[in-house]
């Protein structure tokens, strides 16, 4: 195998030891000793370039810092070693660095120390907050209370419970009324069939069939209004109010952290001040200030959210209660025109009869 096949562009002159090997091989051929000697001098020998004693093949394709290794030997038969010259290789280098990247011990140590520090901070904060919660439940610790805000939060939670009950009852009514409408449709079909097959009672069965079909149509219209009412109240309860309660939960957690670090700072301030305690007091003061700013920020945010939620709740429920009242009143009064006007007023579109999609009740 020639060296040119392994690394194109690599210029290699034969090494003395390699030349002697070729010379011995060509001495057996007595007819061309001079030609064999010339071929031995000009033949290319593959010189393995290694750093640890093992053969390693280099693929030269590019790279501005790669060095071309040129091995030049002295005259044939000269016992001196070959001269290795290093020149800048102008080709490219492909896959100059192969194998996995090994993270040094220093980097691994820094990562481990960073994780350990994070775990330490989390453990200290968790301990302080747990101690604060237990002391409050046992009546031993002090608690920061915003009476106005706490009252608004409690009202919001009570409102959510009542609206959830209202939503449950509305769904129950829709489910039961849906069964009534289905029964009316089947009853109207039965009356219509008997009207055809009973000539003597044709008119009587026909009147009842028309009445049940009209009631079924109006019932489907009312179900559409109730479905719209349920969807709107569900969005208000499980989306709008729930998002606000998530912000309230974050505020309450921030309040516990604030009180925990406040209590810790107060205890340190009551103790002696010396070279050991002063750095601890300063660090505690910094942590207290950080949690105080977080607590104040979340308290302001919750106050704003509660205000906007109250305004949105009033607006939404005003429209939905008006819809529910007008639709139910029109249905039981038998006013089909008014019932249809209610749906137009609130831009409610009913599903076309005979559509393949599931009914609104099946989607609940």
mmCIF file of C-alpha atoms in Angstrom:
data_model
loop_
_atom_site.group_PDB
_atom_site.id
_atom_site.type_symbol
_atom_site.label_atom_id
_atom_site.label_comp_id
_atom_site.label_asym_id
_atom_site.label_seq_id
_atom_site.Cartn_x
_atom_site.Cartn_y
_atom_site.Cartn_z
ATOM 1 C CA UNK A 1 0.000 0.000 0.000
ATOM 2 C CA UNK A 2 1.469 3.377 -0.937
ATOM 3 C CA UNK A 3 1.441 6.394 1.289
ATOM 4 C CA UNK A 4 -0.176 8.418 -1.471
ATOM 5 C CA UNK A 5 -3.283 6.300 -1.134
ATOM 6 C CA UNK A 6 -3.624 7.128 2.556
ATOM 7 C CA UNK A 7 -2.957 10.860 2.495
ATOM 8 C CA UNK A 8 -2.987 12.598 -0.882
ATOM 9 C CA UNK A 9 -0.443 15.393 -1.107
ATOM 10 C CA UNK A 10 1.893 13.847 1.462
ATOM 11 C CA UNK A 11 5.432 13.785 0.083
ATOM 12 C CA UNK A 12 7.459 10.934 1.504
ATOM 13 C CA UNK A 13 11.025 9.972 0.598
ATOM 14 C CA UNK A 14 12.256 6.506 1.525
ATOM 15 C CA UNK A 15 13.898 5.880 4.853
ATOM 16 C CA UNK A 16 17.407 4.216 4.829
ATOM 17 C CA UNK A 17 16.138 1.119 6.578
ATOM 18 C CA UNK A 18 13.341 0.763 4.050
ATOM 19 C CA UNK A 19 15.803 1.233 1.192
ATOM 20 C CA UNK A 20 17.991 -1.578 2.499
ATOM 21 C CA UNK A 21 14.991 -3.886 2.614
ATOM 22 C CA UNK A 22 14.150 -3.102 -0.995
ATOM 23 C CA UNK A 23 17.801 -3.546 -2.017
ATOM 24 C CA UNK A 24 17.952 -7.051 -0.548
ATOM 25 C CA UNK A 25 14.795 -8.007 -2.414
ATOM 26 C CA UNK A 26 16.175 -6.784 -5.713
ATOM 27 C CA UNK A 27 19.579 -8.455 -5.283
ATOM 28 C CA UNK A 28 17.895 -11.795 -6.044
ATOM 29 C CA UNK A 29 17.226 -10.523 -9.519
ATOM 30 C CA UNK A 30 20.681 -10.543 -11.125
ATOM 31 C CA UNK A 31 19.518 -9.127 -14.439
ATOM 32 C CA UNK A 32 18.453 -5.641 -13.228
ATOM 33 C CA UNK A 33 20.430 -4.695 -10.040
ATOM 34 C CA UNK A 34 20.888 -1.071 -11.068
ATOM 35 C CA UNK A 35 17.228 -0.601 -11.961
ATOM 36 C CA UNK A 36 16.180 -2.220 -8.654
ATOM 37 C CA UNK A 37 18.404 0.201 -6.764
ATOM 38 C CA UNK A 38 16.857 3.159 -8.563
ATOM 39 C CA UNK A 39 13.366 1.890 -7.890
ATOM 40 C CA UNK A 40 14.232 1.365 -4.229
ATOM 41 C CA UNK A 41 15.354 4.983 -3.996
ATOM 42 C CA UNK A 42 12.301 6.366 -5.718
ATOM 43 C CA UNK A 43 9.642 4.094 -4.276
ATOM 44 C CA UNK A 44 7.292 5.585 -1.715
ATOM 45 C CA UNK A 45 7.171 3.983 1.691
ATOM 46 C CA UNK A 46 4.252 4.417 4.044
ATOM 47 C CA UNK A 47 5.496 6.044 7.240
ATOM 48 C CA UNK A 48 3.023 5.586 10.121
ATOM 49 C CA UNK A 49 2.755 8.753 12.169
ATOM 50 C CA UNK A 50 1.794 8.016 15.759
ATOM 51 C CA UNK A 51 1.941 9.658 19.136
ATOM 52 C CA UNK A 52 1.676 6.551 21.319
ATOM 53 C CA UNK A 53 3.402 3.825 19.314
ATOM 54 C CA UNK A 54 0.267 2.649 17.443
ATOM 55 C CA UNK A 55 -0.362 3.172 13.722
ATOM 56 C CA UNK A 56 -2.785 5.973 13.055
ATOM 57 C CA UNK A 57 -4.050 7.129 9.653
ATOM 58 C CA UNK A 58 -4.678 10.816 9.108
ATOM 59 C CA UNK A 59 -7.220 12.085 6.598
ATOM 60 C CA UNK A 60 -6.074 15.463 5.348
ATOM 61 C CA UNK A 61 -8.893 17.600 3.950
ATOM 62 C CA UNK A 62 -8.440 21.090 5.400
ATOM 63 C CA UNK A 63 -7.502 23.252 8.370
ATOM 64 C CA UNK A 64 -5.341 26.330 8.697
ATOM 65 C CA UNK A 65 -3.273 24.954 11.582
ATOM 66 C CA UNK A 66 -2.521 21.494 10.171
ATOM 67 C CA UNK A 67 1.132 20.718 9.561
ATOM 68 C CA UNK A 68 2.294 18.603 6.611
ATOM 69 C CA UNK A 69 4.899 16.065 7.586
ATOM 70 C CA UNK A 70 7.637 15.626 4.978
ATOM 71 C CA UNK A 71 10.234 12.925 5.675
ATOM 72 C CA UNK A 72 13.477 13.313 3.753
ATOM 73 C CA UNK A 73 16.224 10.721 3.975
ATOM 74 C CA UNK A 74 19.856 11.037 3.101
ATOM 75 C CA UNK A 75 21.576 9.192 0.258
ATOM 76 C CA UNK A 76 20.854 5.501 -0.121
ATOM 77 C CA UNK A 77 22.924 3.493 2.341
ATOM 78 C CA UNK A 78 23.657 6.475 4.602
ATOM 79 C CA UNK A 79 23.257 5.304 8.190
ATOM 80 C CA UNK A 80 22.059 8.734 9.334
ATOM 81 C CA UNK A 81 18.391 9.135 10.396
ATOM 82 C CA UNK A 82 15.819 10.816 8.167
ATOM 83 C CA UNK A 83 15.047 14.500 8.656
ATOM 84 C CA UNK A 84 11.439 15.398 9.516
ATOM 85 C CA UNK A 85 10.320 18.780 8.267
ATOM 86 C CA UNK A 86 6.987 20.383 9.332
ATOM 87 C CA UNK A 87 5.288 22.750 6.932
ATOM 88 C CA UNK A 88 1.882 24.372 6.998
ATOM 89 C CA UNK A 89 -0.597 22.169 5.186
ATOM 90 C CA UNK A 90 -2.780 24.122 2.786
ATOM 91 C CA UNK A 91 -5.455 21.486 2.351
ATOM 92 C CA UNK A 92 -8.471 20.814 4.532
ATOM 93 C CA UNK A 93 -8.881 18.782 7.671
ATOM 94 C CA UNK A 94 -11.869 16.524 8.080
ATOM 95 C CA UNK A 95 -12.800 15.187 11.477
ATOM 96 C CA UNK A 96 -9.649 16.577 13.050
ATOM 97 C CA UNK A 97 -11.055 15.828 16.460
ATOM 98 C CA UNK A 98 -12.754 12.491 16.801
ATOM 99 C CA UNK A 99 -14.066 10.585 19.756
ATOM 100 C CA UNK A 100 -16.119 11.764 22.755
ATOM 101 C CA UNK A 101 -15.468 15.105 24.380
ATOM 102 C CA UNK A 102 -14.115 14.530 27.849
ATOM 103 C CA UNK A 103 -15.132 17.058 30.495
ATOM 104 C CA UNK A 104 -12.229 17.949 32.666
ATOM 105 C CA UNK A 105 -12.255 17.320 36.365
ATOM 106 C CA UNK A 106 -12.335 21.063 37.013
ATOM 107 C CA UNK A 107 -15.557 21.575 35.032
ATOM 108 C CA UNK A 108 -17.190 18.574 36.668
ATOM 109 C CA UNK A 109 -16.215 19.893 40.047
ATOM 110 C CA UNK A 110 -17.690 23.328 39.306
ATOM 111 C CA UNK A 111 -20.990 21.820 38.126
ATOM 112 C CA UNK A 112 -21.213 19.649 41.226
ATOM 113 C CA UNK A 113 -20.497 22.612 43.487
ATOM 114 C CA UNK A 114 -23.122 24.712 41.746
ATOM 115 C CA UNK A 115 -25.778 22.011 42.160
ATOM 116 C CA UNK A 116 -24.779 21.541 45.763
ATOM 117 C CA UNK A 117 -25.140 25.279 46.388
ATOM 118 C CA UNK A 118 -28.594 25.310 44.801
ATOM 119 C CA UNK A 119 -29.670 22.355 46.902
ATOM 120 C CA UNK A 120 -28.350 24.074 50.007
ATOM 121 C CA UNK A 121 -30.313 27.269 49.298
ATOM 122 C CA UNK A 122 -33.474 25.289 48.558
ATOM 123 C CA UNK A 123 -33.120 23.285 51.763
ATOM 124 C CA UNK A 124 -32.612 26.400 53.882
ATOM 125 C CA UNK A 125 -35.596 28.169 52.324
ATOM 126 C CA UNK A 126 -37.809 25.084 52.714
ATOM 127 C CA UNK A 127 -36.809 24.706 56.343
ATOM 128 C CA UNK A 128 -37.537 28.353 57.138
ATOM 129 C CA UNK A 129 -40.947 28.265 55.398
ATOM 130 C CA UNK A 130 -41.942 24.980 57.065
ATOM 131 C CA UNK A 131 -40.996 26.355 60.457
ATOM 132 C CA UNK A 132 -43.027 29.510 59.768
ATOM 133 C CA UNK A 133 -46.134 27.532 58.755
ATOM 134 C CA UNK A 134 -45.920 25.303 61.838
ATOM 135 C CA UNK A 135 -45.434 28.257 64.176
ATOM 136 C CA UNK A 136 -48.483 29.979 62.674
ATOM 137 C CA UNK A 137 -50.667 26.876 63.095
ATOM 138 C CA UNK A 138 -49.498 26.482 66.674
ATOM 139 C CA UNK A 139 -50.198 30.131 67.381
ATOM 140 C CA UNK A 140 -46.599 30.981 68.221
ATOM 141 C CA UNK A 141 -45.452 32.900 65.145
ATOM 142 C CA UNK A 142 -46.569 36.246 63.748
ATOM 143 C CA UNK A 143 -48.275 36.532 60.383
ATOM 144 C CA UNK A 144 -48.498 39.449 57.967
ATOM 145 C CA UNK A 145 -52.151 40.040 57.065
ATOM 146 C CA UNK A 146 -53.718 42.454 54.584
ATOM 147 C CA UNK A 147 -57.279 42.490 55.873
ATOM 148 C CA UNK A 148 -58.841 44.070 52.794
ATOM 149 C CA UNK A 149 -57.055 41.787 50.361
ATOM 150 C CA UNK A 150 -57.704 38.670 52.443
ATOM 151 C CA UNK A 151 -61.399 39.530 52.528
ATOM 152 C CA UNK A 152 -61.515 39.871 48.734
ATOM 153 C CA UNK A 153 -59.729 36.537 48.295
ATOM 154 C CA UNK A 154 -62.180 34.771 50.598
ATOM 155 C CA UNK A 155 -65.132 36.261 48.701
ATOM 156 C CA UNK A 156 -63.614 35.055 45.438
ATOM 157 C CA UNK A 157 -63.252 31.493 46.742
ATOM 158 C CA UNK A 158 -66.832 31.499 48.005
ATOM 159 C CA UNK A 159 -68.044 32.849 44.635
ATOM 160 C CA UNK A 160 -66.198 30.075 42.825
ATOM 161 C CA UNK A 161 -67.873 27.426 44.988
ATOM 162 C CA UNK A 162 -71.337 28.888 44.326
ATOM 163 C CA UNK A 163 -70.750 29.216 40.597
ATOM 164 C CA UNK A 164 -69.518 25.625 40.435
ATOM 165 C CA UNK A 165 -72.801 24.528 42.029
ATOM 166 C CA UNK A 166 -74.748 26.682 39.544
ATOM 167 C CA UNK A 167 -72.795 25.099 36.680
ATOM 168 C CA UNK A 168 -73.519 21.607 37.991
ATOM 169 C CA UNK A 169 -77.267 22.288 38.183
ATOM 170 C CA UNK A 170 -77.375 23.837 34.712
ATOM 171 C CA UNK A 171 -75.651 20.782 33.243
ATOM 172 C CA UNK A 172 -78.061 18.514 35.080
ATOM 173 C CA UNK A 173 -81.035 20.479 33.710
ATOM 174 C CA UNK A 174 -79.637 20.342 30.182
ATOM 175 C CA UNK A 175 -79.108 16.588 30.402
ATOM 176 C CA UNK A 176 -82.638 15.931 31.665
ATOM 177 C CA UNK A 177 -84.234 18.333 29.198
ATOM 178 C CA UNK A 178 -82.321 16.692 26.377
ATOM 179 C CA UNK A 179 -83.990 13.395 27.263
ATOM 180 C CA UNK A 180 -87.388 15.121 27.212
ATOM 181 C CA UNK A 181 -86.718 16.519 23.740
ATOM 182 C CA UNK A 182 -85.637 13.103 22.494
ATOM 183 C CA UNK A 183 -88.825 11.578 23.893
ATOM 184 C CA UNK A 184 -90.917 14.292 22.227
ATOM 185 C CA UNK A 185 -89.280 13.551 18.879
ATOM 186 C CA UNK A 186 -90.007 9.836 19.197
ATOM 187 C CA UNK A 187 -93.567 10.540 20.354
ATOM 188 C CA UNK A 188 -94.169 12.845 17.380
ATOM 189 C CA UNK A 189 -92.913 10.166 14.998
ATOM 190 C CA UNK A 190 -95.240 7.616 16.617
ATOM 191 C CA UNK A 191 -98.241 9.968 16.310
ATOM 192 C CA UNK A 192 -97.411 10.633 12.680
ATOM 193 C CA UNK A 193 -97.206 6.946 11.855
ATOM 194 C CA UNK A 194 -100.522 6.225 13.558
ATOM 195 C CA UNK A 195 -102.110 9.145 11.731
ATOM 196 C CA UNK A 196 -101.363 7.430 8.426
ATOM 197 C CA UNK A 197 -102.400 3.969 9.536
ATOM 198 C CA UNK A 198 -105.575 5.032 11.418
ATOM 199 C CA UNK A 199 -107.910 6.836 8.982
ATOM 200 C CA UNK A 200 -110.624 7.174 11.612
ATOM 201 C CA UNK A 201 -108.228 9.101 13.925
ATOM 202 C CA UNK A 202 -106.167 10.763 11.239
ATOM 203 C CA UNK A 203 -106.772 14.326 12.369
ATOM 204 C CA UNK A 204 -106.345 13.656 16.095
ATOM 205 C CA UNK A 205 -103.044 11.838 15.660
ATOM 206 C CA UNK A 206 -101.934 14.476 13.186
ATOM 207 C CA UNK A 207 -102.551 17.356 15.635
ATOM 208 C CA UNK A 208 -100.540 15.649 18.330
ATOM 209 C CA UNK A 209 -97.733 14.798 15.921
ATOM 210 C CA UNK A 210 -97.438 18.450 14.853
ATOM 211 C CA UNK A 211 -97.516 19.636 18.475
ATOM 212 C CA UNK A 212 -94.748 17.273 19.567
ATOM 213 C CA UNK A 213 -92.583 18.196 16.569
ATOM 214 C CA UNK A 214 -93.018 21.904 17.365
ATOM 215 C CA UNK A 215 -92.151 21.299 21.017
ATOM 216 C CA UNK A 216 -89.109 19.297 19.925
ATOM 217 C CA UNK A 217 -87.942 22.126 17.681
ATOM 218 C CA UNK A 218 -88.405 24.725 20.420
ATOM 219 C CA UNK A 219 -86.728 22.392 22.891
ATOM 220 C CA UNK A 220 -83.649 22.154 20.684
ATOM 221 C CA UNK A 221 -83.586 25.949 20.503
ATOM 222 C CA UNK A 222 -83.760 26.199 24.288
ATOM 223 C CA UNK A 223 -81.021 23.594 24.610
ATOM 224 C CA UNK A 224 -78.841 25.743 22.379
ATOM 225 C CA UNK A 225 -79.351 28.711 24.717
ATOM 226 C CA UNK A 226 -78.654 26.605 27.807
ATOM 227 C CA UNK A 227 -75.535 25.180 26.172
ATOM 228 C CA UNK A 228 -74.263 28.707 25.493
ATOM 229 C CA UNK A 229 -74.977 29.666 29.103
ATOM 230 C CA UNK A 230 -73.095 26.611 30.409
ATOM 231 C CA UNK A 231 -70.063 27.249 28.175
ATOM 232 C CA UNK A 232 -69.804 30.888 29.279
ATOM 233 C CA UNK A 233 -70.110 30.114 32.985
ATOM 234 C CA UNK A 234 -67.631 27.248 32.648
ATOM 235 C CA UNK A 235 -65.075 29.612 31.078
ATOM 236 C CA UNK A 236 -65.609 32.125 33.855
ATOM 237 C CA UNK A 237 -65.229 29.546 36.641
ATOM 238 C CA UNK A 238 -62.543 27.197 35.337
ATOM 239 C CA UNK A 239 -60.466 29.672 33.355
ATOM 240 C CA UNK A 240 -60.824 33.278 34.508
ATOM 241 C CA UNK A 241 -61.397 32.704 38.223
ATOM 242 C CA UNK A 242 -58.954 29.773 38.328
ATOM 243 C CA UNK A 243 -56.166 31.874 36.797
ATOM 244 C CA UNK A 244 -56.722 34.513 39.459
ATOM 245 C CA UNK A 245 -56.621 31.891 42.217
ATOM 246 C CA UNK A 246 -53.277 30.650 40.871
ATOM 247 C CA UNK A 247 -51.921 34.177 41.281
ATOM 248 C CA UNK A 248 -53.392 34.226 44.799
ATOM 249 C CA UNK A 249 -51.571 30.978 45.610
ATOM 250 C CA UNK A 250 -48.279 32.494 44.456
ATOM 251 C CA UNK A 251 -48.981 35.529 46.624
ATOM 252 C CA UNK A 252 -49.667 33.369 49.678
ATOM 253 C CA UNK A 253 -46.428 31.419 49.168
ATOM 254 C CA UNK A 254 -44.524 34.694 48.864
ATOM 255 C CA UNK A 255 -46.140 35.893 52.080
ATOM 256 C CA UNK A 256 -44.929 32.780 53.948
ATOM 257 C CA UNK A 257 -41.381 33.285 52.620
ATOM 258 C CA UNK A 258 -41.489 36.949 53.579
ATOM 259 C CA UNK A 259 -42.610 36.188 57.129
ATOM 260 C CA UNK A 260 -40.062 33.373 57.451
ATOM 261 C CA UNK A 261 -37.125 35.629 56.566
ATOM 262 C CA UNK A 262 -38.589 38.478 58.598
ATOM 263 C CA UNK A 263 -38.745 36.262 61.674
ATOM 264 C CA UNK A 264 -35.194 35.040 61.048
ATOM 265 C CA UNK A 265 -33.905 38.623 60.825
ATOM 266 C CA UNK A 266 -35.726 39.639 63.994
ATOM 267 C CA UNK A 267 -34.179 36.741 65.910
ATOM 268 C CA UNK A 268 -30.678 37.663 64.729
ATOM 269 C CA UNK A 269 -31.186 41.315 65.668
ATOM 270 C CA UNK A 270 -32.125 40.281 69.214
ATOM 271 C CA UNK A 271 -28.828 38.420 69.644
ATOM 272 C CA UNK A 272 -25.298 39.766 70.236
ATOM 273 C CA UNK A 273 -23.399 41.631 67.539
ATOM 274 C CA UNK A 274 -19.851 40.462 66.981
ATOM 275 C CA UNK A 275 -17.534 39.475 64.145
ATOM 276 C CA UNK A 276 -19.424 36.206 63.670
ATOM 277 C CA UNK A 277 -23.029 37.438 63.825
ATOM 278 C CA UNK A 278 -22.694 40.709 61.872
ATOM 279 C CA UNK A 279 -22.091 38.978 58.480
ATOM 280 C CA UNK A 280 -25.066 36.704 59.199
ATOM 281 C CA UNK A 281 -27.254 39.695 59.986
ATOM 282 C CA UNK A 282 -26.212 41.463 56.801
ATOM 283 C CA UNK A 283 -26.918 38.351 54.705
ATOM 284 C CA UNK A 284 -30.286 37.900 56.417
ATOM 285 C CA UNK A 285 -31.116 41.556 55.756
ATOM 286 C CA UNK A 286 -30.402 41.075 52.042
ATOM 287 C CA UNK A 287 -32.574 37.960 51.823
ATOM 288 C CA UNK A 288 -35.358 39.695 53.711
ATOM 289 C CA UNK A 289 -35.289 42.632 51.307
ATOM 290 C CA UNK A 290 -35.437 40.324 48.280
ATOM 291 C CA UNK A 291 -38.482 38.473 49.587
ATOM 292 C CA UNK A 292 -40.142 41.695 50.701
ATOM 293 C CA UNK A 293 -39.943 43.117 47.183
ATOM 294 C CA UNK A 294 -41.326 39.870 45.759
ATOM 295 C CA UNK A 295 -44.161 39.874 48.289
ATOM 296 C CA UNK A 296 -45.100 43.514 47.596
ATOM 297 C CA UNK A 297 -45.039 42.947 43.848
ATOM 298 C CA UNK A 298 -47.345 39.915 44.025
ATOM 299 C CA UNK A 299 -49.702 41.641 46.444
ATOM 300 C CA UNK A 300 -50.129 44.547 44.023
ATOM 301 C CA UNK A 301 -50.605 42.130 41.121
ATOM 302 C CA UNK A 302 -53.311 40.166 42.958
ATOM 303 C CA UNK A 303 -55.172 43.359 43.891
ATOM 304 C CA UNK A 304 -55.287 44.425 40.248
ATOM 305 C CA UNK A 305 -56.377 40.966 39.064
ATOM 306 C CA UNK A 306 -59.198 40.850 41.613
ATOM 307 C CA UNK A 307 -60.472 44.236 40.482
ATOM 308 C CA UNK A 308 -60.532 43.298 36.790
ATOM 309 C CA UNK A 309 -62.024 39.894 37.571
ATOM 310 C CA UNK A 310 -64.915 41.460 39.478
ATOM 311 C CA UNK A 311 -65.687 43.798 36.565
ATOM 312 C CA UNK A 312 -65.478 40.960 34.037
ATOM 313 C CA UNK A 313 -67.625 38.665 36.171
ATOM 314 C CA UNK A 314 -70.423 41.241 36.437
ATOM 315 C CA UNK A 315 -70.416 41.888 32.705
ATOM 316 C CA UNK A 316 -70.421 38.204 31.739
ATOM 317 C CA UNK A 317 -73.054 37.098 34.217
ATOM 318 C CA UNK A 318 -75.344 40.024 33.365
ATOM 319 C CA UNK A 319 -75.538 38.870 29.738
ATOM 320 C CA UNK A 320 -75.784 35.170 30.541
ATOM 321 C CA UNK A 321 -78.526 35.569 33.128
ATOM 322 C CA UNK A 322 -80.518 37.710 30.704
ATOM 323 C CA UNK A 323 -80.109 35.025 28.042
ATOM 324 C CA UNK A 324 -81.182 32.221 30.361
ATOM 325 C CA UNK A 325 -84.252 34.096 31.622
ATOM 326 C CA UNK A 326 -85.534 35.156 28.200
ATOM 327 C CA UNK A 327 -84.960 31.742 26.618
ATOM 328 C CA UNK A 328 -86.703 29.774 29.364
ATOM 329 C CA UNK A 329 -89.602 32.243 29.571
ATOM 330 C CA UNK A 330 -90.158 32.199 25.803
ATOM 331 C CA UNK A 331 -90.072 28.413 25.636
ATOM 332 C CA UNK A 332 -92.610 27.744 28.380
ATOM 333 C CA UNK A 333 -94.823 30.576 27.100
ATOM 334 C CA UNK A 334 -94.863 28.875 23.731
ATOM 335 C CA UNK A 335 -93.519 31.974 22.017
ATOM 336 C CA UNK A 336 -91.445 30.511 19.245
ATOM 337 C CA UNK A 337 -90.686 33.871 17.641
ATOM 338 C CA UNK A 338 -89.346 35.354 20.885
ATOM 339 C CA UNK A 339 -87.233 32.257 21.479
ATOM 340 C CA UNK A 340 -85.616 32.612 18.079
ATOM 341 C CA UNK A 341 -85.003 36.317 18.697
ATOM 342 C CA UNK A 342 -83.145 35.467 21.908
ATOM 343 C CA UNK A 343 -80.691 33.298 19.969
ATOM 344 C CA UNK A 344 -80.189 36.027 17.359
ATOM 345 C CA UNK A 345 -79.586 38.597 20.092
ATOM 346 C CA UNK A 346 -76.719 36.589 21.557
ATOM 347 C CA UNK A 347 -75.433 35.330 18.175
ATOM 348 C CA UNK A 348 -76.094 31.672 19.004
ATOM 349 C CA UNK A 349 -76.050 29.263 16.088
ATOM 350 C CA UNK A 350 -77.746 25.898 16.368
ATOM 351 C CA UNK A 351 -76.350 22.759 14.808
ATOM 352 C CA UNK A 352 -78.033 21.932 11.509
ATOM 353 C CA UNK A 353 -80.472 18.997 11.729
ATOM 354 C CA UNK A 354 -79.027 15.717 10.539
ATOM 355 C CA UNK A 355 -75.403 16.768 10.889
ATOM 356 C CA UNK A 356 -72.940 13.955 11.500
ATOM 357 C CA UNK A 357 -71.053 15.620 14.344
ATOM 358 C CA UNK A 358 -71.785 14.801 18.001
ATOM 359 C CA UNK A 359 -74.432 16.832 19.779
ATOM 360 C CA UNK A 360 -73.430 19.618 22.130
ATOM 361 C CA UNK A 361 -74.509 17.486 25.077
ATOM 362 C CA UNK A 362 -72.279 14.603 23.993
ATOM 363 C CA UNK A 363 -69.328 16.987 23.930
ATOM 364 C CA UNK A 364 -69.792 17.995 27.561
#
